Short mmCIF file of C-alpha atoms in Angstrom, two decimals:
data_model
loop_
_atom_site.label_atom_id
_atom_site.label_comp_id
_atom_site.label_asym_id
_atom_site.label_seq_id
_atom_site.Cartn_x
_atom_site.Cartn_y
_atom_site.Cartn_z
CA MET P 640 -10.64 -13.86 -53.23
CA THR P 641 -13.45 -11.82 -51.71
CA ALA P 642 -12.69 -10.17 -48.35
CA ILE P 643 -15.02 -10.87 -45.47
CA ALA P 644 -15.58 -8.25 -42.76
CA ALA P 645 -14.47 -9.16 -39.26
CA THR P 646 -18.00 -8.91 -37.99
CA GLY P 647 -19.76 -9.93 -41.16
CA ASN P 648 -21.97 -12.94 -41.89
CA ALA P 649 -20.80 -14.44 -45.17
CA THR P 650 -23.00 -16.95 -46.90
CA GLU P 651 -19.93 -18.57 -48.45
CA THR P 652 -16.90 -19.69 -46.52
CA PRO P 653 -13.67 -18.95 -48.43
CA SER P 654 -10.77 -21.34 -48.13
CA PHE P 655 -8.64 -20.61 -45.11
CA GLU P 656 -5.48 -22.29 -43.90
CA TYR P 657 -3.81 -21.86 -40.54
CA GLN P 658 -0.30 -20.47 -40.73
CA LYS P 659 2.13 -20.36 -37.85
CA LYS P 660 3.85 -17.30 -39.28
CA GLY P 661 2.05 -13.98 -38.89
CA ARG P 662 0.34 -12.16 -41.76
CA TRP P 663 -2.39 -9.74 -42.72
CA LEU P 664 -5.72 -11.59 -42.80
CA THR P 665 -7.65 -10.20 -45.76
CA PHE P 666 -10.74 -12.08 -44.63
CA TRP P 667 -11.88 -13.13 -41.18
CA ASN P 668 -15.28 -14.49 -40.18
CA PRO P 669 -15.08 -16.29 -36.80
CA ASP P 670 -18.87 -16.40 -36.42
CA ASN P 671 -19.09 -18.83 -39.34
CA PRO P 672 -18.78 -22.35 -37.77
CA GLU P 673 -17.10 -23.88 -40.82
CA PHE P 674 -14.55 -21.05 -41.01
CA TRP P 675 -13.89 -21.35 -37.27
CA GLU P 676 -13.24 -25.09 -37.45
CA ASN P 677 -11.06 -24.87 -40.58
CA GLY P 678 -8.18 -22.96 -39.01
CA GLY P 679 -9.98 -19.96 -37.53
CA ALA P 680 -9.96 -21.27 -33.96
CA LYS P 681 -6.29 -22.25 -34.09
CA THR P 682 -5.37 -18.84 -35.49
CA ALA P 683 -7.36 -17.01 -32.81
CA LYS P 684 -5.77 -19.04 -30.01
CA LYS P 685 -2.27 -18.42 -31.39
CA ASN P 686 -2.88 -14.67 -31.25
CA LEU P 687 -4.44 -14.93 -27.80
CA TYR P 688 -1.40 -16.70 -26.33
CA TRP P 689 1.04 -14.12 -27.64
CA SER P 690 -1.27 -11.33 -26.55
CA VAL P 691 -1.44 -12.69 -22.99
CA PHE P 692 2.34 -12.98 -22.89
CA ALA P 693 2.89 -9.40 -24.08
CA GLU P 694 0.19 -7.95 -21.83
CA ASN P 695 1.51 -9.83 -18.82
CA LEU P 696 4.89 -8.16 -19.38
CA GLY P 697 3.17 -4.81 -19.71
CA PHE P 698 1.61 -5.17 -16.26
CA SER P 699 4.92 -6.42 -14.87
CA ILE P 700 6.78 -3.28 -15.93
CA TRP P 701 3.83 -1.05 -15.05
CA VAL P 702 4.00 -2.13 -11.39
CA ILE P 703 7.76 -2.53 -11.06
CA TRP P 704 8.23 0.76 -9.18
CA GLY P 705 6.10 -0.55 -6.32
CA SER P 706 8.94 -2.90 -5.37
CA ILE P 707 11.87 -0.67 -6.33
CA VAL P 708 10.87 2.24 -4.08
CA THR P 709 11.01 0.07 -0.96
CA VAL P 710 14.82 -0.27 -1.24
CA MET P 711 15.84 2.99 -2.89
CA GLY P 712 16.71 4.48 0.50
CA LEU P 713 19.05 1.56 1.17
CA ALA P 714 20.49 2.05 -2.32
CA GLY P 715 21.76 5.48 -1.32
CA PHE P 716 19.08 7.90 -2.53
CA ALA P 717 18.59 10.54 0.17
CA PHE P 718 15.03 11.49 -0.83
CA MET P 719 13.99 7.89 -0.08
CA ALA P 720 16.11 7.36 3.04
CA LYS P 721 14.45 6.28 6.28
CA ALA P 722 15.54 9.52 7.97
CA ASN P 723 13.75 11.62 5.35
CA PRO P 724 10.27 12.55 6.66
CA ASN P 725 8.96 12.69 3.08
CA ALA P 726 10.24 9.24 2.10
CA VAL P 727 6.82 7.54 2.21
CA SER P 728 5.16 10.37 0.28
CA ASN P 729 7.92 10.28 -2.34
CA ALA P 730 7.47 6.53 -2.68
CA LEU P 731 3.71 6.89 -3.20
CA LEU P 732 4.31 9.59 -5.79
CA LEU P 733 6.67 7.33 -7.74
CA THR P 734 4.19 4.44 -7.67
CA SER P 735 1.15 6.56 -8.58
CA ILE P 736 2.61 8.29 -11.66
CA PRO P 737 2.73 5.06 -13.75
CA THR P 738 -0.91 4.44 -12.85
CA LEU P 739 -2.03 7.81 -14.22
CA VAL P 740 0.04 7.54 -17.41
CA GLY P 741 -1.11 3.98 -18.06
CA ALA P 742 -4.75 4.99 -17.59
CA THR P 743 -4.36 7.92 -19.99
CA LEU P 744 -2.72 5.76 -22.66
CA ARG P 745 -5.57 3.25 -22.58
CA VAL P 746 -7.73 5.54 -24.72
CA PRO P 747 -5.36 6.05 -27.71
CA TYR P 748 -4.12 2.47 -27.43
CA THR P 749 -7.70 1.25 -28.00
CA PHE P 750 -7.82 2.98 -31.39
CA ALA P 751 -4.29 1.98 -32.38
CA VAL P 752 -5.08 -1.63 -33.26
CA PRO P 753 -7.59 -0.80 -36.04
CA ARG P 754 -5.18 1.83 -37.35
CA PHE P 755 -1.89 -0.10 -37.36
CA GLY P 756 -2.91 -3.75 -37.04
CA GLY P 757 -2.73 -6.03 -34.02
CA ARG P 758 0.60 -7.64 -34.93
CA ALA P 759 2.51 -4.39 -35.48
CA PHE P 760 1.06 -2.60 -32.48
CA THR P 761 1.57 -5.52 -30.10
CA ALA P 762 5.22 -5.64 -31.15
CA PHE P 763 5.54 -1.86 -30.82
CA SER P 764 3.90 -1.70 -27.39
CA ALA P 765 6.12 -4.54 -26.15
CA ALA P 766 9.27 -2.89 -27.52
CA MET P 767 8.35 0.36 -25.75
CA LEU P 768 8.96 -1.46 -22.45
CA PHE P 769 12.69 -1.34 -23.20
CA ILE P 770 12.68 2.42 -22.54
CA PRO P 771 11.69 2.43 -18.84
CA THR P 772 13.66 -0.73 -18.04
CA LEU P 773 16.94 0.38 -19.62
CA GLY P 774 16.42 3.83 -18.11
CA ILE P 775 16.09 2.39 -14.61
CA MET P 776 19.16 0.22 -15.07
CA TYR P 777 21.27 3.24 -15.98
CA PHE P 778 20.03 5.89 -13.55
CA ILE P 779 19.69 3.60 -10.52
CA ASN P 780 23.48 3.27 -10.68
CA GLN P 781 23.95 7.05 -10.51
CA PRO P 782 23.54 7.84 -6.77
CA THR P 783 23.24 11.59 -7.45
CA THR P 784 20.25 11.17 -9.77
CA PRO P 785 17.54 13.66 -8.68
CA MET P 786 13.96 12.75 -7.88
CA TRP P 787 12.55 14.30 -11.08
CA VAL P 788 14.49 11.87 -13.27
CA PHE P 789 12.95 8.92 -11.46
CA LEU P 790 9.52 10.54 -11.80
CA LEU P 791 10.10 10.68 -15.55
CA LEU P 792 11.19 7.02 -15.61
CA ALA P 793 8.15 6.07 -13.53
CA SER P 794 5.89 7.83 -16.01
CA LEU P 795 7.51 5.88 -18.86
CA ALA P 796 6.62 2.65 -17.03
CA GLY P 797 3.03 3.70 -17.73
CA PHE P 798 3.51 2.33 -21.25
CA GLY P 799 2.84 -1.07 -19.73
CA GLY P 800 -0.56 0.04 -18.45
CA GLY P 801 -1.73 1.15 -21.87
CA ASN P 802 -1.01 -2.30 -23.30
CA PHE P 803 -4.16 -3.66 -21.66
CA SER P 804 -6.53 -1.71 -23.92
CA SER P 805 -4.74 -2.49 -27.19
CA SER P 806 -4.50 -6.15 -26.22
CA MET P 807 -8.18 -6.45 -25.29
CA SER P 808 -9.24 -4.53 -28.41
CA ASN P 809 -7.14 -6.76 -30.66
CA ILE P 810 -8.30 -10.08 -29.20
CA SER P 811 -11.96 -9.06 -29.33
CA PHE P 812 -11.77 -9.11 -33.15
CA PHE P 813 -10.46 -12.69 -33.32
CA PHE P 814 -13.18 -14.58 -31.45
CA PRO P 815 -16.88 -15.20 -32.22
CA GLU P 816 -19.49 -13.63 -29.99
CA GLY P 817 -20.05 -16.80 -27.99
CA LYS P 818 -16.35 -17.17 -27.13
CA LYS P 819 -15.27 -13.56 -26.61
CA GLY P 820 -16.06 -13.53 -22.89
CA ALA P 821 -13.77 -16.44 -22.05
CA ALA P 822 -10.98 -15.17 -24.31
CA LEU P 823 -11.08 -11.64 -22.93
CA GLY P 824 -11.29 -12.99 -19.37
CA LEU P 825 -8.15 -15.07 -19.91
CA ASN P 826 -6.42 -12.10 -21.51
CA ALA P 827 -7.29 -9.82 -18.58
CA ALA P 828 -6.36 -12.37 -15.92
CA GLY P 829 -3.02 -13.04 -17.59
CA GLY P 830 -2.25 -9.34 -17.47
CA ASN P 831 -3.32 -8.89 -13.87
CA LEU P 832 -1.08 -11.77 -12.79
CA GLY P 833 1.88 -9.71 -13.99
CA VAL P 834 1.44 -7.53 -10.91
CA ALA P 835 1.78 -10.47 -8.52
CA GLN P 836 4.74 -12.05 -10.31
CA THR P 837 6.67 -8.75 -10.29
CA GLN P 838 6.05 -8.22 -6.58
CA LEU P 839 7.38 -11.73 -5.94
CA ILE P 840 10.30 -11.88 -8.38
CA VAL P 841 11.75 -8.37 -7.96
CA PRO P 842 12.35 -8.58 -4.16
CA LEU P 843 13.89 -12.04 -4.60
CA LEU P 844 16.32 -10.76 -7.22
CA ILE P 845 17.17 -7.65 -5.21
CA THR P 846 18.05 -9.90 -2.26
CA LEU P 847 20.12 -12.11 -4.56
CA GLY P 848 21.99 -9.03 -5.75
CA THR P 849 22.93 -8.06 -2.20
CA VAL P 850 24.12 -11.61 -1.56
CA ILE P 851 26.32 -11.57 -4.66
CA MET P 852 27.73 -8.10 -3.93
CA ALA P 853 27.22 -6.87 -0.37
CA LYS P 854 24.39 -5.61 1.80
CA ASP P 855 25.34 -1.97 1.26
CA ALA P 856 24.18 0.82 -1.07
CA ALA P 857 26.17 -0.53 -4.02
CA GLY P 858 24.78 -4.01 -3.39
CA TYR P 859 21.19 -2.78 -3.40
CA ARG P 860 21.82 -0.83 -6.61
CA PHE P 861 23.18 -3.99 -8.18
CA GLY P 862 20.16 -5.91 -6.90
CA ILE P 863 17.74 -3.44 -8.48
CA THR P 864 19.69 -3.57 -11.74
CA LEU P 865 19.51 -7.38 -11.71
CA ALA P 866 15.78 -7.34 -10.95
CA VAL P 867 15.06 -5.01 -13.87
CA ALA P 868 17.44 -6.74 -16.30
CA PHE P 869 15.53 -9.99 -15.65
CA TRP P 870 12.65 -8.73 -17.83
CA LEU P 871 14.73 -7.72 -20.87
CA PRO P 872 14.91 -11.14 -22.60
CA PHE P 873 11.15 -11.60 -22.11
CA ILE P 874 10.46 -8.19 -23.67
CA LEU P 875 12.66 -9.19 -26.61
CA ILE P 876 10.79 -12.49 -27.00
CA ALA P 877 7.41 -10.72 -26.86
CA THR P 878 8.49 -8.17 -29.48
CA PHE P 879 9.98 -10.76 -31.83
CA GLY P 880 7.16 -13.26 -31.26
CA ALA P 881 4.45 -10.69 -32.00
CA LEU P 882 6.15 -9.65 -35.24
CA ARG P 883 6.75 -13.19 -36.43
CA TYR P 884 3.68 -15.08 -35.25
CA MET P 885 0.75 -12.74 -34.63
CA ASP P 886 -1.74 -11.68 -37.29
CA SER P 887 -3.53 -8.46 -38.21
CA ILE P 888 -7.12 -8.38 -39.42
CA ALA P 889 -7.58 -6.07 -42.40
CA ASP P 890 -11.27 -5.44 -41.71
CA ALA P 891 -10.92 -4.84 -37.97
CA LYS P 892 -12.22 -1.29 -37.81
CA SER P 893 -13.31 0.79 -34.86
CA ASP P 894 -16.91 1.95 -34.70
CA GLY P 895 -16.79 5.71 -34.14
CA LYS P 896 -20.56 6.03 -33.95
CA SER P 897 -20.76 3.53 -31.09
CA TYR P 898 -18.13 5.47 -29.13
CA LYS P 899 -20.12 8.67 -29.53
CA LEU P 900 -23.29 6.96 -28.37
CA ALA P 901 -21.49 5.37 -25.43
CA LEU P 902 -20.06 8.72 -24.34
CA THR P 903 -23.52 10.29 -24.26
CA ASN P 904 -25.02 7.40 -22.29
CA ARG P 905 -25.17 8.16 -18.57
CA HIS P 906 -24.58 4.53 -17.69
CA THR P 907 -21.07 4.73 -19.15
CA TRP P 908 -20.23 7.33 -16.52
CA VAL P 909 -22.06 5.59 -13.68
CA MET P 910 -20.18 2.38 -14.40
CA SER P 911 -16.92 4.32 -14.69
CA PHE P 912 -17.51 5.62 -11.16
CA LEU P 913 -18.15 2.09 -9.90
CA TYR P 914 -15.12 0.69 -11.71
CA ILE P 915 -12.93 3.24 -9.94
CA GLY P 916 -14.00 1.49 -6.76
CA THR P 917 -13.19 -2.02 -7.99
CA PHE P 918 -10.36 -1.91 -10.52
CA GLY P 919 -9.05 1.44 -9.26
CA SER P 920 -8.75 -0.07 -5.78
CA PHE P 921 -7.14 -3.25 -7.13
CA ILE P 922 -4.47 -1.48 -9.17
CA GLY P 923 -3.97 1.43 -6.73
CA PHE P 924 -3.49 -0.72 -3.65
CA SER P 925 -1.41 -3.24 -5.65
CA PHE P 926 1.06 -0.50 -6.54
CA ALA P 927 1.10 0.94 -3.03
CA PHE P 928 0.95 -2.27 -0.98
CA PRO P 929 4.74 -2.83 -0.64
CA THR P 930 5.20 0.78 0.53
CA LEU P 931 2.24 0.59 2.93
CA ILE P 932 3.58 -2.56 4.58
CA LYS P 933 7.05 -1.09 4.95
CA ALA P 934 5.72 2.20 6.35
CA ASN P 935 3.35 0.65 8.89
CA PHE P 936 5.47 -2.34 9.93
CA PRO P 937 9.15 -1.34 9.68
CA ASP P 938 10.17 -4.10 12.11
CA LEU P 939 9.51 -6.68 9.37
CA ALA P 940 12.91 -5.70 7.98
CA LYS P 941 14.44 -7.73 10.82
CA ILE P 942 12.83 -10.92 9.45
CA GLY P 943 15.05 -11.99 6.56
CA TRP P 944 12.78 -14.42 4.76
CA ILE P 945 9.75 -12.13 4.81
CA THR P 946 11.65 -9.18 3.34
CA THR P 947 13.12 -11.48 0.69
CA LEU P 948 9.52 -12.23 -0.34
CA GLY P 949 8.69 -8.53 -0.48
CA ASN P 950 6.83 -8.63 2.85
CA LEU P 951 4.30 -10.92 1.12
CA ALA P 952 2.89 -7.95 -0.84
CA PHE P 953 2.56 -10.14 -3.96
CA LEU P 954 -0.26 -12.06 -2.29
CA GLY P 955 -2.64 -9.11 -2.70
CA ALA P 956 -2.44 -8.93 -6.49
CA LEU P 957 -2.39 -12.74 -6.67
CA VAL P 958 -5.70 -13.29 -4.86
CA GLY P 959 -7.23 -10.27 -6.61
CA SER P 960 -6.34 -11.68 -10.03
CA PHE P 961 -7.70 -15.15 -9.34
CA SER P 962 -10.93 -13.85 -7.80
CA ARG P 963 -11.80 -11.78 -10.89
CA PRO P 964 -13.19 -14.70 -12.97
CA PHE P 965 -15.20 -15.80 -9.92
CA GLY P 966 -16.96 -12.43 -9.93
CA GLY P 967 -18.26 -13.01 -13.44
CA TRP P 968 -19.19 -16.62 -12.70
CA VAL P 969 -21.19 -15.89 -9.56
CA SER P 970 -22.88 -12.95 -11.31
CA ASP P 971 -24.16 -15.35 -13.98
CA LYS P 972 -25.39 -17.73 -11.29
CA ILE P 973 -27.49 -15.16 -9.41
CA GLY P 974 -28.81 -13.36 -12.45
CA GLY P 975 -26.59 -10.34 -12.97
CA GLY P 976 -23.66 -8.44 -11.57
CA ALA P 977 -25.47 -5.67 -9.69
CA LYS P 978 -26.27 -7.76 -6.60
CA VAL P 979 -22.73 -9.05 -6.41
CA THR P 980 -21.34 -5.54 -6.82
CA VAL P 981 -23.41 -4.21 -3.91
CA TYR P 982 -22.09 -6.97 -1.65
CA VAL P 983 -18.56 -6.34 -2.92
CA PHE P 984 -18.58 -2.69 -1.93
CA GLY P 985 -20.00 -3.58 1.47
CA ALA P 986 -17.23 -6.15 1.98
CA MET P 987 -14.58 -3.64 0.87
CA SER P 988 -15.83 -1.11 3.42
CA VAL P 989 -15.65 -3.70 6.20
CA ALA P 990 -12.16 -4.77 5.08
CA VAL P 991 -10.96 -1.16 5.27
CA ALA P 992 -12.30 -0.88 8.83
CA PHE P 993 -10.26 -3.94 9.82
CA ILE P 994 -7.18 -2.46 8.13
CA VAL P 995 -7.48 0.63 10.33
CA LEU P 996 -7.95 -1.61 13.37
CA ALA P 997 -4.83 -3.59 12.45
CA VAL P 998 -2.79 -0.38 12.21
CA SER P 999 -3.98 0.75 15.64
CA LEU P 1000 -3.19 -2.69 17.12
CA LYS P 1001 0.10 -2.90 15.21
CA SER P 1002 -0.91 -6.39 14.10
CA PHE P 1003 0.69 -7.41 10.82
CA PRO P 1004 -1.26 -10.71 10.54
CA LEU P 1005 -4.59 -8.84 10.83
CA TYR P 1006 -3.31 -6.15 8.45
CA LEU P 1007 -2.33 -8.72 5.83
CA ILE P 1008 -5.56 -10.74 6.16
CA SER P 1009 -7.69 -7.58 5.96
CA PHE P 1010 -5.87 -6.37 2.87
CA LEU P 1011 -6.18 -9.78 1.24
CA GLY P 1012 -9.91 -9.60 1.92
CA LEU P 1013 -9.98 -6.18 0.25
CA PHE P 1014 -8.12 -7.55 -2.78
CA VAL P 1015 -10.42 -10.55 -3.08
CA ALA P 1016 -13.50 -8.31 -2.94
CA ALA P 1017 -12.00 -5.90 -5.48
CA GLY P 1018 -11.19 -8.81 -7.81
CA VAL P 1019 -14.75 -10.17 -7.56
CA GLY P 1020 -16.00 -6.64 -8.18
CA ASN P 1021 -13.89 -6.34 -11.33
CA GLY P 1022 -15.64 -9.41 -12.70
CA SER P 1023 -19.14 -8.42 -11.59
CA THR P 1024 -18.95 -4.84 -12.91
CA TYR P 1025 -17.72 -6.04 -16.31
CA ARG P 1026 -20.61 -8.52 -16.30
CA MET P 1027 -23.05 -5.65 -15.66
CA ILE P 1028 -22.07 -3.57 -18.70
CA PRO P 1029 -23.62 -5.66 -21.53
CA SER P 1030 -26.76 -6.30 -19.45
CA ILE P 1031 -27.20 -2.59 -18.81
CA PHE P 1032 -26.82 -1.60 -22.45
CA ASN P 1033 -29.14 -4.41 -23.56
CA ALA P 1034 -31.83 -3.31 -21.11
CA THR P 1035 -31.64 0.37 -22.00
CA ALA P 1036 -31.49 -0.34 -25.75
CA LYS P 1037 -34.56 -2.58 -25.54
CA LYS P 1038 -36.48 0.07 -23.66
CA HIS P 1039 -35.47 2.75 -26.16
CA ALA P 1040 -36.40 0.52 -29.13
CA SER P 1041 -39.79 -0.34 -27.62
CA GLU P 1042 -40.64 3.29 -26.87
CA HIS P 1043 -39.68 4.49 -30.37
CA GLY P 1044 -40.87 1.54 -32.43
CA LEU P 1045 -37.38 0.55 -33.59
CA ASP P 1046 -36.24 -2.83 -34.84
CA LEU P 1047 -35.14 -4.97 -31.89
CA THR P 1048 -32.49 -6.89 -33.82
CA GLU P 1049 -30.75 -3.72 -34.98
CA ALA P 1050 -31.02 -2.26 -31.50
CA ALA P 1051 -29.40 -5.41 -30.08
CA ILE P 1052 -26.43 -5.08 -32.42
CA SER P 1053 -26.09 -1.40 -31.54
CA ALA P 1054 -26.21 -2.24 -27.83
CA LYS P 1055 -23.36 -4.74 -28.17
CA ARG P 1056 -21.23 -2.20 -30.01
CA GLN P 1057 -21.96 0.51 -27.47
CA ALA P 1058 -21.12 -1.87 -24.64
CA GLY P 1059 -17.77 -2.65 -26.27
CA ALA P 1060 -17.01 1.04 -26.69
CA ALA P 1061 -18.09 1.80 -23.12
CA ILE P 1062 -15.77 -0.89 -21.76
CA GLY P 1063 -12.82 1.00 -23.24
CA VAL P 1064 -13.85 4.25 -21.56
CA ILE P 1065 -14.73 2.56 -18.27
CA GLY P 1066 -11.43 0.68 -18.22
CA ALA P 1067 -9.42 3.88 -18.68
CA ILE P 1068 -11.28 5.79 -15.97
CA GLY P 1069 -11.13 2.82 -13.61
CA ALA P 1070 -7.36 2.62 -14.01
CA ALA P 1071 -7.12 6.35 -13.29
CA GLY P 1072 -8.84 5.55 -10.01
CA GLY P 1073 -5.65 3.78 -8.99
CA PHE P 1074 -3.88 7.14 -9.12
CA ILE P 1075 -6.60 8.70 -6.94
CA VAL P 1076 -6.29 5.92 -4.37
CA GLN P 1077 -2.55 6.42 -4.00
CA GLN P 1078 -2.68 10.21 -4.02
CA ALA P 1079 -5.28 10.20 -1.25
CA LEU P 1080 -2.91 8.12 0.86
CA ARG P 1081 0.02 10.40 0.04
CA LEU P 1082 -1.83 13.65 0.77
CA SER P 1083 -3.23 12.27 4.01
CA ASN P 1084 0.27 11.28 5.08
CA VAL P 1085 1.74 14.67 4.10
CA HIS P 1086 -0.87 16.92 5.67
CA LEU P 1087 -2.23 14.81 8.52
CA LYS P 1088 0.86 12.69 9.27
CA THR P 1089 -1.23 9.53 9.07
CA MET P 1090 -3.03 7.55 6.36
CA VAL P 1091 -5.95 6.57 8.59
CA PRO P 1092 -8.23 9.43 7.41
CA ALA P 1093 -7.71 8.32 3.81
CA PHE P 1094 -8.73 4.77 4.71
CA TRP P 1095 -11.89 5.97 6.45
CA ALA P 1096 -12.67 8.04 3.36
CA TYR P 1097 -12.38 4.89 1.26
CA ALA P 1098 -14.80 3.08 3.56
CA VAL P 1099 -17.38 5.83 3.11
CA VAL P 1100 -16.89 6.02 -0.66
CA PHE P 1101 -17.35 2.25 -0.99
CA LEU P 1102 -20.69 2.52 0.83
CA VAL P 1103 -21.70 5.37 -1.48
CA MET P 1104 -20.81 3.18 -4.46
CA ALA P 1105 -22.96 0.37 -3.07
CA ALA P 1106 -25.86 2.83 -2.80
CA VAL P 1107 -25.28 4.08 -6.36
CA THR P 1108 -25.32 0.48 -7.64
CA TRP P 1109 -28.61 -0.19 -5.89
CA TRP P 1110 -30.17 3.08 -7.00
CA PHE P 1111 -29.40 2.65 -10.70
CA TYR P 1112 -29.48 -1.11 -11.16
CA LEU P 1113 -31.43 -2.89 -8.43
CA ARG P 1114 -34.56 -0.81 -8.10
CA THR P 1115 -37.75 -2.42 -9.43
CA ASN P 1116 -38.03 -0.58 -12.75
CA PHE P 1117 -34.52 -1.19 -13.98
CA ALA P 1118 -34.47 -4.76 -12.68
CA THR P 1119 -37.67 -5.46 -14.62
CA ASP P 1120 -36.27 -3.92 -17.81
CA ARG P 1121 -33.16 -6.01 -17.43
CA ALA P 1122 -35.06 -9.25 -16.83
CA GLN P 1123 -37.22 -8.63 -19.90
CA SER P 1124 -34.11 -8.05 -22.01
CA LEU P 1125 -32.36 -11.35 -21.31
CA ALA P 1126 -33.73 -13.09 -24.37
CA TYR P 1127 -33.12 -9.94 -26.40
CA ALA P 1128 -29.53 -9.82 -25.17
CA SER P 1129 -28.74 -13.05 -26.99
CA VAL P 1130 -29.80 -11.69 -30.39
#
């Protein structure tokens, strides 16, 4: 039977039967309607569902330290105790390390799927989550464990952050061009929701642990152990399910040339800068939000139900995750993501100003509402910036083809490949922005004894990002190029 390339256009459709059990697919042609209807769609959806499940767990473990650090002082660790002046800075260090490691892993994880196959690498990346979880369960019950051991464990939690790139890369091969956007959007949203569910479930289980044992150091250690052990059966299911039910596409190969072209395109780096502002803010503040609430409003500890719900920190990631698809939708409605992105950065700057005001007024309701506004704006911005990338590469490729007399159809294909490669780079750099966000807060707290200067710096940077968006993508020349490329973009 003749193999069909994953991106090829076969004139003949080979026989294909859906199988529940996973396998190597020696041919795959989702862009052929007959192939898609005769088992292709069902196969793609099966892989998408398992991918979402595994990626969701990756995000859950990636962010788990954000909730753990808030009770480590109560669990008997002196470097996190309330009396320790460096407790907040230590907490921010522990929550920022997974962000940096996860961002770094996104690059090699992108290339791993074509090398090892989607089924094998999804199972491997899910199984790797056992390492940080089992490590936490052991060392959290050793009260003399030094800070550096927990830093190492926090870095291992970064495995979960790398899962995003391998998952997105894998799923992109399964769906036809006209359905990739929705599939990848669902995949990304499912992962992002892992942040919110962890920040809701972990505090609940920690509280349950103290009820079962006692509200002392040993009780909190048991609670943390229970909260981490909760994820183990799900990791096992994800690993087993990926091995048994997911598929690998034999002809799913990475395009090295497109990556080289994307890396030399200035728009890759401009969009990386902007994505630091949107996704970097979403992931950075998501990780830090539990610590920020505890540091600024310590009296909330006296309200039992609110501490049981993690001081409502899960709401930030929740609204940010659900607002992401809206960003792409509204960008389509108004003719592109650049306008939406400008408004997003303006809204984020205003939200930061209200956060500072809430701190000065010691108003938790205003603080929470302002942060939720920031998360909503960041989520919309995640969707709008991703929507900008293909439009930008289409516009620049059309201009280049017209100026050099190149074939427009070939240039369109090249633009799509470059956009896909650029998304991998932009995603990694944007995630690294989460580390920058948290480190700015930590350094401001260490050297200036307050985080307010860091917040004002964010407000200024967001305005700069709005100006950069306008300068590169809303001025007359580029807007005209983009408008003229819309028909070309559908080639």
